[in-house]
Amino acid sequence: MAEFTDVLLTHDEIKNAVDGVAYRINQDYVGKDVVVVCILKGAFIFCADLVRSLTIPVTIDFIAASSYGAESTSSGNVKILKDVETDVAHKHVILVEDIVDTGLTLKTLKDFFMQRNPESVSICCLLDKRERRTVDVDVEYCCFPIPDDFVVGYGLDYDNRYRNLKDIMILDPSVYEKKG
Ligand code: PRP
């Protein structure tokens, strides 16, 4: 527990919020051809829970993008490491992300998908650090606005660790300050 200063969100709190967002998506996309795009790696657990609460038919695909290295702040450099295989033309794309920080990753990915002639592209995120935003991006579905703490768990990592924690925890600064 010394690695963490607090529990930010318990698994039960997360589950309730994810079910609430899924309910809204179920209402909004009735009768539409939907492609859910899970943004790897951080969104893998959120997306797995979200899609199991969806009652509308959806196609699920994966894209990998990276903006952080082992550092705790964004480098401002978004790379597409793996693209989707689905043709999204004339379909409704929902980008599923674990956290919106500067907004650079989602802005880049939204622009990237908009070039493929979709019917729509919307964004669904688990966590939103609004005070850190440097670029404008519309987030249609958000489970939790959060303060600017370094959080891990439920898919989110520090240096690829802690993704498997059930709760979302606040990482003690000594963990990443130690690394330098
Ligand atoms: C994290 C997170 C978002 C992005 C948010 O990804 O999953 O994709 O950073 O930051 P931004 O709003 O400042 O762009 P990361 O590159 O750490 O990859 P990961 O999902 O594989 O952990």
Coordinates of N, CA and C and ligand atoms in Angstrom, one line a residue:
M1 N 0.8 -1.2 0.0 CA 0.0 0.0 0.0 C 0.9 1.3 0.0
A2 N 2.2 1.1 0.4 CA 3.0 2.3 0.4 C 3.2 2.9 -1.0
E3 N 3.0 2.1 -2.0 CA 3.1 2.7 -3.4 C 2.0 3.6 -3.7
F4 N 0.9 3.5 -2.9 CA -0.3 4.3 -3.3 C -0.7 5.3 -2.1
T5 N -1.2 6.5 -2.5 CA -1.6 7.4 -1.4 C -3.0 7.2 -1.1
D6 N -3.8 6.7 -2.0 CA -5.3 6.6 -1.8 C -5.9 5.7 -2.8
V7 N -7.2 5.3 -2.5 CA -8.0 4.7 -3.5 C -8.8 5.8 -4.1
L8 N -8.8 6.0 -5.4 CA -9.6 7.1 -6.0 C -11.0 6.6 -6.3
L9 N -11.0 5.4 -6.9 CA -12.3 4.8 -7.3 C -12.3 3.3 -7.1
T10 N -13.3 2.8 -6.4 CA -13.4 1.4 -6.2 C -14.0 0.7 -7.4
H11 N -13.8 -0.6 -7.4 CA -14.3 -1.4 -8.6 C -15.8 -1.2 -8.7
D12 N -16.5 -1.2 -7.5 CA -18.0 -1.0 -7.5 C -18.4 0.3 -8.1
E13 N -17.7 1.4 -7.7 CA -18.0 2.7 -8.2 C -17.8 2.7 -9.7
I14 N -16.7 2.1 -10.2 CA -16.4 2.1 -11.6 C -17.5 1.3 -12.3
K15 N -17.9 0.2 -11.8 CA -18.9 -0.7 -12.4 C -20.2 0.1 -12.6
N16 N -20.7 0.8 -11.6 CA -21.9 1.6 -11.7 C -21.8 2.7 -12.8
A17 N -20.7 3.4 -12.8 CA -20.5 4.4 -13.8 C -20.4 3.8 -15.2
V18 N -19.7 2.7 -15.4 CA -19.6 2.1 -16.7 C -21.0 1.6 -17.2
D19 N -21.8 1.0 -16.3 CA -23.2 0.6 -16.6 C -24.0 1.8 -17.0
G20 N -23.8 3.0 -16.4 CA -24.6 4.2 -16.7 C -24.2 4.7 -18.1
V21 N -23.0 4.7 -18.4 CA -22.6 5.1 -19.8 C -23.1 4.1 -20.8
A22 N -23.0 2.9 -20.5 CA -23.5 1.8 -21.5 C -25.0 2.0 -21.7
Y23 N -25.7 2.4 -20.7 CA -27.1 2.6 -20.8 C -27.4 3.7 -21.8
R24 N -26.6 4.8 -21.7 CA -26.8 6.0 -22.6 C -26.4 5.6 -24.0
I25 N -25.4 4.8 -24.2 CA -25.0 4.4 -25.5 C -26.0 3.5 -26.1
N26 N -26.6 2.6 -25.3 CA -27.6 1.7 -25.8 C -28.8 2.5 -26.3
Q27 N -29.1 3.6 -25.7 CA -30.3 4.4 -26.1 C -29.9 5.2 -27.4
D28 N -28.7 5.7 -27.4 CA -28.3 6.7 -28.5 C -28.0 6.0 -29.8
Y29 N -27.7 4.7 -29.8 CA -27.3 4.0 -31.0 C -28.2 2.9 -31.5
V30 N -29.5 3.0 -31.1 CA -30.4 1.9 -31.5 C -30.5 2.0 -33.0
G31 N -30.4 0.8 -33.7 CA -30.6 0.7 -35.1 C -29.4 1.2 -35.9
K32 N -28.3 1.6 -35.3 CA -27.1 2.1 -36.0 C -26.0 1.0 -36.1
D33 N -25.2 1.2 -37.2 CA -24.1 0.3 -37.4 C -22.9 0.8 -36.6
V34 N -22.6 0.1 -35.5 CA -21.6 0.7 -34.5 C -20.3 -0.1 -34.5
V35 N -19.2 0.6 -34.6 CA -17.9 0.0 -34.4 C -17.3 0.6 -33.1
V36 N -17.1 -0.2 -32.1 CA -16.4 0.2 -30.9 C -14.9 0.0 -31.1
V37 N -14.1 1.0 -30.9 CA -12.7 0.9 -31.1 C -12.0 1.1 -29.7
C38 N -11.4 0.0 -29.2 CA -10.7 0.1 -28.0 C -9.3 0.6 -28.2
I39 N -8.9 1.6 -27.5 CA -7.6 2.2 -27.6 C -6.6 1.5 -26.7
L40 N -5.8 0.7 -27.2 CA -4.8 -0.1 -26.4 C -3.7 0.8 -25.9
K41 N -3.1 0.5 -24.8 CA -3.4 -0.7 -24.0 C -4.4 -0.3 -22.9
G42 N -4.3 1.0 -22.5 CA -5.0 1.4 -21.2 C -6.5 1.1 -21.1
A43 N -7.2 1.1 -22.3 CA -8.7 0.9 -22.3 C -9.1 -0.5 -22.3
F44 N -8.2 -1.5 -22.2 CA -8.7 -2.9 -22.5 C -9.6 -3.4 -21.4
I45 N -9.5 -3.0 -20.2 CA -10.4 -3.5 -19.1 C -11.7 -2.7 -19.2
F46 N -11.6 -1.4 -19.3 CA -12.8 -0.6 -19.4 C -13.6 -1.0 -20.6
C47 N -13.0 -1.2 -21.7 CA -13.8 -1.6 -22.9 C -14.4 -3.0 -22.7
A48 N -13.7 -3.9 -22.1 CA -14.2 -5.2 -21.9 C -15.5 -5.2 -21.1
D49 N -15.5 -4.3 -20.0 CA -16.7 -4.2 -19.2 C -17.8 -3.4 -19.9
L50 N -17.4 -2.4 -20.6 CA -18.4 -1.5 -21.3 C -19.2 -2.4 -22.3
V51 N -18.5 -3.1 -23.2 CA -19.2 -3.8 -24.3 C -20.0 -4.9 -23.7
R52 N -19.7 -5.4 -22.5 CA -20.6 -6.5 -21.9 C -21.8 -5.9 -21.3
S53 N -21.9 -4.6 -21.2 CA -23.1 -3.9 -20.7 C -23.9 -3.3 -21.9
L54 N -23.4 -3.5 -23.1 CA -24.1 -3.0 -24.3 C -25.1 -4.1 -24.7
T55 N -26.3 -3.6 -25.1 CA -27.3 -4.6 -25.5 C -27.5 -4.4 -27.0
I56 N -27.0 -3.3 -27.6 CA -27.1 -3.1 -29.1 C -26.0 -4.0 -29.7
P57 N -26.2 -4.4 -31.0 CA -25.1 -5.1 -31.7 C -24.0 -4.2 -32.0
V58 N -22.7 -4.6 -31.8 CA -21.6 -3.8 -32.1 C -20.5 -4.7 -32.7
T59 N -19.6 -4.0 -33.5 CA -18.4 -4.7 -33.9 C -17.3 -4.1 -33.0
I60 N -16.3 -4.9 -32.6 CA -15.3 -4.4 -31.7 C -13.9 -4.6 -32.4
D61 N -13.1 -3.5 -32.4 CA -11.8 -3.5 -33.0 C -10.8 -2.8 -32.1
F62 N -9.6 -2.9 -32.4 CA -8.5 -2.4 -31.5 C -7.5 -1.5 -32.3
I63 N -7.1 -0.4 -31.6 CA -6.0 0.4 -32.2 C -5.1 0.7 -31.0
A64 N -3.8 0.7 -31.4 CA -2.8 1.0 -30.3 C -2.1 2.4 -30.7
A65 N -2.2 3.3 -29.7 CA -1.5 4.6 -29.8 C -0.7 4.8 -28.6
S66 N 0.3 5.6 -28.7 CA 1.2 5.8 -27.6 C 1.6 7.3 -27.6
S67 N 1.4 7.9 -26.4 CA 1.9 9.3 -26.3 C 2.9 9.4 -25.1
Y68 N 2.9 8.5 -24.2 CA 3.8 8.6 -23.1 C 4.9 7.5 -23.2
G69 N 6.1 7.9 -22.7 CA 7.1 6.8 -22.5 C 7.0 6.3 -21.1
A70 N 8.1 6.1 -20.5 CA 8.0 5.8 -19.0 C 7.9 7.0 -18.2
E71 N 7.8 8.2 -18.8 CA 7.7 9.4 -18.0 C 6.3 9.6 -17.5
S72 N 6.0 10.5 -16.6 CA 4.7 10.7 -16.1 C 3.9 11.8 -16.8
T73 N 4.5 12.4 -17.8 CA 3.8 13.5 -18.5 C 3.8 13.2 -20.0
S74 N 2.9 13.8 -20.7 CA 2.8 13.5 -22.1 C 3.9 14.1 -22.9
S75 N 4.4 13.4 -23.9 CA 5.5 13.9 -24.7 C 4.9 14.8 -25.8
G76 N 3.6 14.7 -26.0 CA 3.0 15.5 -27.1 C 3.2 14.8 -28.5
N77 N 3.6 13.5 -28.4 CA 4.0 12.8 -29.7 C 3.2 11.6 -29.8
V78 N 2.1 11.6 -30.6 CA 1.2 10.5 -30.7 C 1.6 9.6 -31.8
K79 N 1.8 8.3 -31.6 CA 2.1 7.4 -32.6 C 1.1 6.3 -32.7
I80 N 0.7 6.0 -34.0 CA -0.3 4.8 -34.2 C 0.6 3.6 -34.3
L81 N 0.5 2.7 -33.4 CA 1.3 1.5 -33.3 C 0.6 0.3 -34.0
K82 N -0.7 0.3 -34.0 CA -1.5 -0.7 -34.6 C -2.8 -0.2 -35.0
D83 N -3.2 -0.4 -36.3 CA -4.5 0.2 -36.8 C -5.6 -0.9 -36.7
V84 N -6.8 -0.4 -36.8 CA -8.0 -1.3 -36.8 C -8.0 -2.1 -38.2
E85 N -8.7 -3.2 -38.2 CA -8.9 -3.9 -39.4 C -10.3 -3.7 -40.1
T86 N -11.2 -3.1 -39.3 CA -12.5 -2.9 -39.8 C -12.6 -1.6 -40.7
D87 N -13.4 -1.8 -41.8 CA -13.7 -0.6 -42.6 C -14.8 0.2 -41.9
V88 N -14.5 1.4 -41.5 CA -15.5 2.2 -40.7 C -16.3 3.1 -41.6
A89 N -16.1 3.1 -42.9 CA -16.9 3.9 -43.8 C -18.4 3.7 -43.6
H90 N -19.2 4.8 -43.4 CA -20.6 4.8 -43.2 C -21.0 4.2 -41.9
K91 N -20.1 4.0 -41.0 CA -20.5 3.4 -39.7 C -20.3 4.4 -38.6
H92 N -20.9 4.1 -37.4 CA -20.8 5.0 -36.3 C -19.6 4.5 -35.4
V93 N -18.6 5.3 -35.3 CA -17.4 4.8 -34.5 C -17.5 5.4 -33.1
I94 N -17.2 4.5 -32.1 CA -17.1 5.0 -30.7 C -15.7 4.7 -30.3
L95 N -14.9 5.7 -30.0 CA -13.5 5.5 -29.5 C -13.6 5.4 -28.0
V96 N -13.0 4.3 -27.5 CA -13.1 4.0 -26.1 C -11.7 4.1 -25.5
E97 N -11.6 5.1 -24.6 CA -10.3 5.4 -24.0 C -10.3 5.4 -22.5
D98 N -9.2 5.0 -21.9 CA -9.1 5.0 -20.4 C -9.1 6.4 -19.8
I99 N -8.2 7.3 -20.4 CA -8.1 8.6 -19.8 C -7.8 9.7 -20.8
V100 N -8.4 10.8 -20.7 CA -8.1 12.0 -21.5 C -7.3 12.9 -20.6
D101 N -6.2 13.3 -21.1 CA -5.2 14.1 -20.3 C -5.1 15.4 -21.1
T102 N -4.0 15.6 -21.9 CA -3.9 16.8 -22.7 C -5.0 16.8 -23.8
G103 N -5.5 15.6 -24.2 CA -6.5 15.5 -25.3 C -5.8 15.2 -26.6
L104 N -4.5 15.2 -26.7 CA -3.8 15.0 -27.9 C -4.0 13.7 -28.6
T105 N -4.0 12.6 -27.8 CA -4.2 11.3 -28.3 C -5.6 11.2 -29.0
L106 N -6.6 11.6 -28.3 CA -8.0 11.5 -28.9 C -8.2 12.5 -30.0
K107 N -7.6 13.6 -30.0 CA -7.8 14.5 -31.1 C -7.2 13.9 -32.3
T108 N -6.0 13.4 -32.2 CA -5.3 12.8 -33.3 C -6.1 11.6 -33.8
L109 N -6.6 10.7 -32.9 CA -7.3 9.6 -33.4 C -8.7 9.9 -34.0
K110 N -9.3 10.9 -33.4 CA -10.6 11.4 -34.0 C -10.4 11.9 -35.4
D111 N -9.4 12.7 -35.6 CA -9.0 13.2 -37.0 C -8.7 12.1 -37.9
F112 N -8.0 11.1 -37.4 CA -7.5 9.9 -38.2 C -8.8 9.1 -38.7
F113 N -9.8 8.9 -37.8 CA -10.9 8.2 -38.2 C -11.9 9.0 -39.1
M114 N -11.9 10.3 -38.8 CA -12.8 11.2 -39.7 C -12.4 11.1 -41.1
Q115 N -11.1 10.9 -41.4 CA -10.7 10.8 -42.8 C -11.2 9.5 -43.5
R116 N -11.8 8.6 -42.8 CA -12.2 7.3 -43.4 C -13.7 7.3 -43.6
N117 N -14.3 8.5 -43.7 CA -15.7 8.6 -44.1 C -16.7 7.9 -43.3
P118 N -16.6 8.0 -41.9 CA -17.6 7.3 -41.1 C -18.8 8.1 -41.0
E119 N -19.9 7.5 -40.5 CA -21.1 8.3 -40.3 C -21.0 9.2 -39.1
S120 N -20.3 8.8 -38.1 CA -20.0 9.6 -36.9 C -18.8 9.1 -36.2
V121 N -18.1 9.9 -35.4 CA -17.1 9.5 -34.5 C -17.3 10.1 -33.1
S122 N -17.6 9.3 -32.1 CA -17.7 9.9 -30.8 C -16.7 9.2 -29.8
I123 N -16.6 9.9 -28.6 CA -15.5 9.5 -27.7 C -16.2 9.1 -26.4
C124 N -15.7 8.0 -25.9 CA -16.2 7.4 -24.6 C -15.0 7.2 -23.7
C125 N -14.9 7.9 -22.6 CA -13.7 7.7 -21.7 C -14.1 7.4 -20.3
L126 N -13.2 6.7 -19.7 CA -13.4 6.3 -18.3 C -13.1 7.6 -17.4
L127 N -12.0 8.2 -17.6 CA -11.5 9.3 -16.7 C -11.2 10.5 -17.6
D128 N -11.4 11.6 -17.0 CA -11.2 12.9 -17.8 C -10.5 13.9 -16.8
K129 N -9.2 14.1 -17.1 CA -8.4 15.1 -16.3 C -8.6 16.5 -17.1
R130 N -9.7 17.1 -16.8 CA -10.1 18.3 -17.6 C -9.1 19.4 -17.5
E131 N -8.5 19.6 -16.3 CA -7.6 20.7 -16.0 C -6.3 20.6 -16.8
R132 N -6.0 19.4 -17.4 CA -4.8 19.2 -18.1 C -4.9 19.4 -19.6
R133 N -6.1 19.7 -20.0 CA -6.4 19.8 -21.5 C -5.6 20.9 -22.2
T134 N -4.9 20.5 -23.3 CA -4.2 21.6 -24.1 C -4.8 21.7 -25.5
V135 N -5.6 20.7 -25.9 CA -6.2 20.8 -27.2 C -7.7 20.5 -27.0
D136 N -8.5 21.1 -27.8 CA -10.0 20.9 -27.7 C -10.4 19.6 -28.3
V137 N -11.2 18.8 -27.5 CA -11.7 17.6 -28.0 C -13.0 17.3 -27.3
D138 N -14.1 17.0 -28.0 CA -15.4 16.8 -27.4 C -15.4 15.3 -26.9
V139 N -15.8 15.2 -25.6 CA -16.0 13.9 -25.0 C -17.5 13.6 -24.8
E140 N -18.1 12.8 -25.6 CA -19.5 12.6 -25.5 C -19.9 11.8 -24.3
Y141 N -19.1 10.8 -23.9 CA -19.4 9.9 -22.8 C -18.2 9.8 -21.9
C142 N -18.5 10.2 -20.6 CA -17.4 10.2 -19.6 C -17.9 9.6 -18.3
C143 N -17.1 8.7 -17.7 CA -17.5 8.1 -16.5 C -17.2 9.0 -15.3
F144 N -16.0 9.5 -15.3 CA -15.5 10.3 -14.1 C -14.6 11.5 -14.5
P145 N -14.9 12.7 -14.2 CA -13.9 13.8 -14.2 C -13.0 13.6 -13.0
I146 N -11.7 13.7 -13.2 CA -10.8 13.5 -12.0 C -9.8 14.6 -11.9
P147 N -9.3 14.8 -10.7 CA -8.2 15.8 -10.5 C -6.9 15.3 -11.1
D148 N -5.9 16.2 -11.1 CA -4.6 15.9 -11.7 C -3.7 15.1 -10.8
D149 N -4.1 13.8 -10.5 CA -3.2 12.9 -9.7 C -2.8 11.8 -10.7
F150 N -1.7 11.2 -10.4 CA -1.2 10.1 -11.2 C -1.9 8.8 -10.8
V151 N -2.8 8.4 -11.6 CA -3.6 7.2 -11.3 C -3.3 6.0 -12.1
V152 N -3.4 4.8 -11.4 CA -3.1 3.5 -12.0 C -4.2 2.5 -11.6
G153 N -4.2 1.4 -12.4 CA -5.2 0.4 -12.1 C -6.3 0.4 -13.1
Y154 N -7.1 -0.7 -13.1 CA -8.2 -0.9 -14.0 C -7.8 -0.6 -15.5
G155 N -6.6 -1.0 -15.8 CA -6.1 -0.8 -17.2 C -5.0 0.2 -17.3
L156 N -5.0 1.2 -16.3 CA -4.0 2.3 -16.4 C -2.7 1.9 -15.7
D157 N -1.6 2.3 -16.3 CA -0.3 1.9 -15.9 C 0.6 3.0 -15.4
Y158 N 1.6 2.6 -14.7 CA 2.9 3.4 -14.7 C 4.0 2.5 -15.1
D159 N 4.6 2.8 -16.2 CA 5.7 2.0 -16.8 C 5.3 0.6 -17.0
N160 N 4.0 0.4 -17.5 CA 3.4 -0.9 -17.8 C 3.1 -1.8 -16.5
R161 N 3.2 -1.2 -15.4 CA 2.8 -1.9 -14.1 C 1.4 -1.4 -13.7
Y162 N 0.8 -2.2 -12.8 CA -0.4 -1.9 -12.1 C -1.7 -2.0 -12.9
R163 N -1.6 -2.3 -14.2 CA -2.8 -2.3 -15.0 C -3.9 -3.3 -14.4
N164 N -3.4 -4.4 -13.7 CA -4.3 -5.4 -13.3 C -5.0 -5.1 -12.0
L165 N -4.8 -4.0 -11.3 CA -5.5 -3.6 -10.1 C -7.0 -3.4 -10.4
K166 N -7.8 -3.9 -9.5 CA -9.3 -3.8 -9.7 C -9.8 -2.4 -9.5
D167 N -9.2 -1.7 -8.5 CA -9.6 -0.3 -8.2 C -8.6 0.6 -8.9
I168 N -9.0 1.9 -8.9 CA -8.1 2.9 -9.5 C -7.5 3.6 -8.3
M169 N -6.1 3.6 -8.3 CA -5.4 4.0 -7.1 C -4.5 5.3 -7.5
I170 N -4.3 6.1 -6.5 CA -3.4 7.3 -6.7 C -2.0 6.8 -6.4
L171 N -1.1 6.9 -7.4 CA 0.3 6.5 -7.2 C 1.1 7.5 -6.3
D172 N 1.8 7.0 -5.4 CA 2.6 7.8 -4.5 C 3.7 8.4 -5.4
P173 N 3.9 9.8 -5.4 CA 4.9 10.4 -6.2 C 6.3 9.8 -6.1
S174 N 6.6 9.2 -4.9 CA 7.9 8.7 -4.7 C 8.2 7.5 -5.6
V175 N 7.2 6.9 -6.2 CA 7.4 5.8 -7.1 C 8.0 6.3 -8.4
Y176 N 7.4 7.4 -9.0 CA 7.9 7.9 -10.2 C 9.1 8.9 -10.1
E177 N 9.1 9.5 -8.9 CA 10.2 10.5 -8.7 C 11.5 9.7 -8.5
K178 N 11.4 8.5 -7.9 CA 12.6 7.7 -7.6 C 13.3 7.3 -8.9
K179 N 12.4 7.1 -10.0 CA 13.0 6.7 -11.3 C 13.7 7.8 -12.0
G180 N 13.3 9.1 -11.7 CA 13.9 10.3 -12.3 C 13.7 10.6 -13.7
Ligands
PRP1 C1 -2.3 7.2 -22.2 C2 -3.8 7.0 -22.2 C3 -4.3 7.9 -23.3 C4 -3.3 9.0 -23.4 C5 -3.9 10.2 -22.8 O1 -1.8 6.3 -23.1 O2 -4.2 5.7 -22.3 O3 -4.2 7.1 -24.5 O4 -2.2 8.6 -22.7 O5 -3.1 11.3 -22.8 P1 -3.3 12.6 -23.7 O6 -4.7 13.0 -23.6 O7 -2.3 13.6 -23.1 O8 -2.9 12.3 -25.1 P2 -0.3 5.8 -23.2 O9 0.4 6.4 -24.3 O10 0.2 5.9 -21.8 O11 -0.5 4.3 -23.6 P3 -1.2 3.0 -22.9 O12 -2.7 3.3 -23.1 O13 -0.7 1.9 -23.7 O14 -0.8 3.0 -21.4

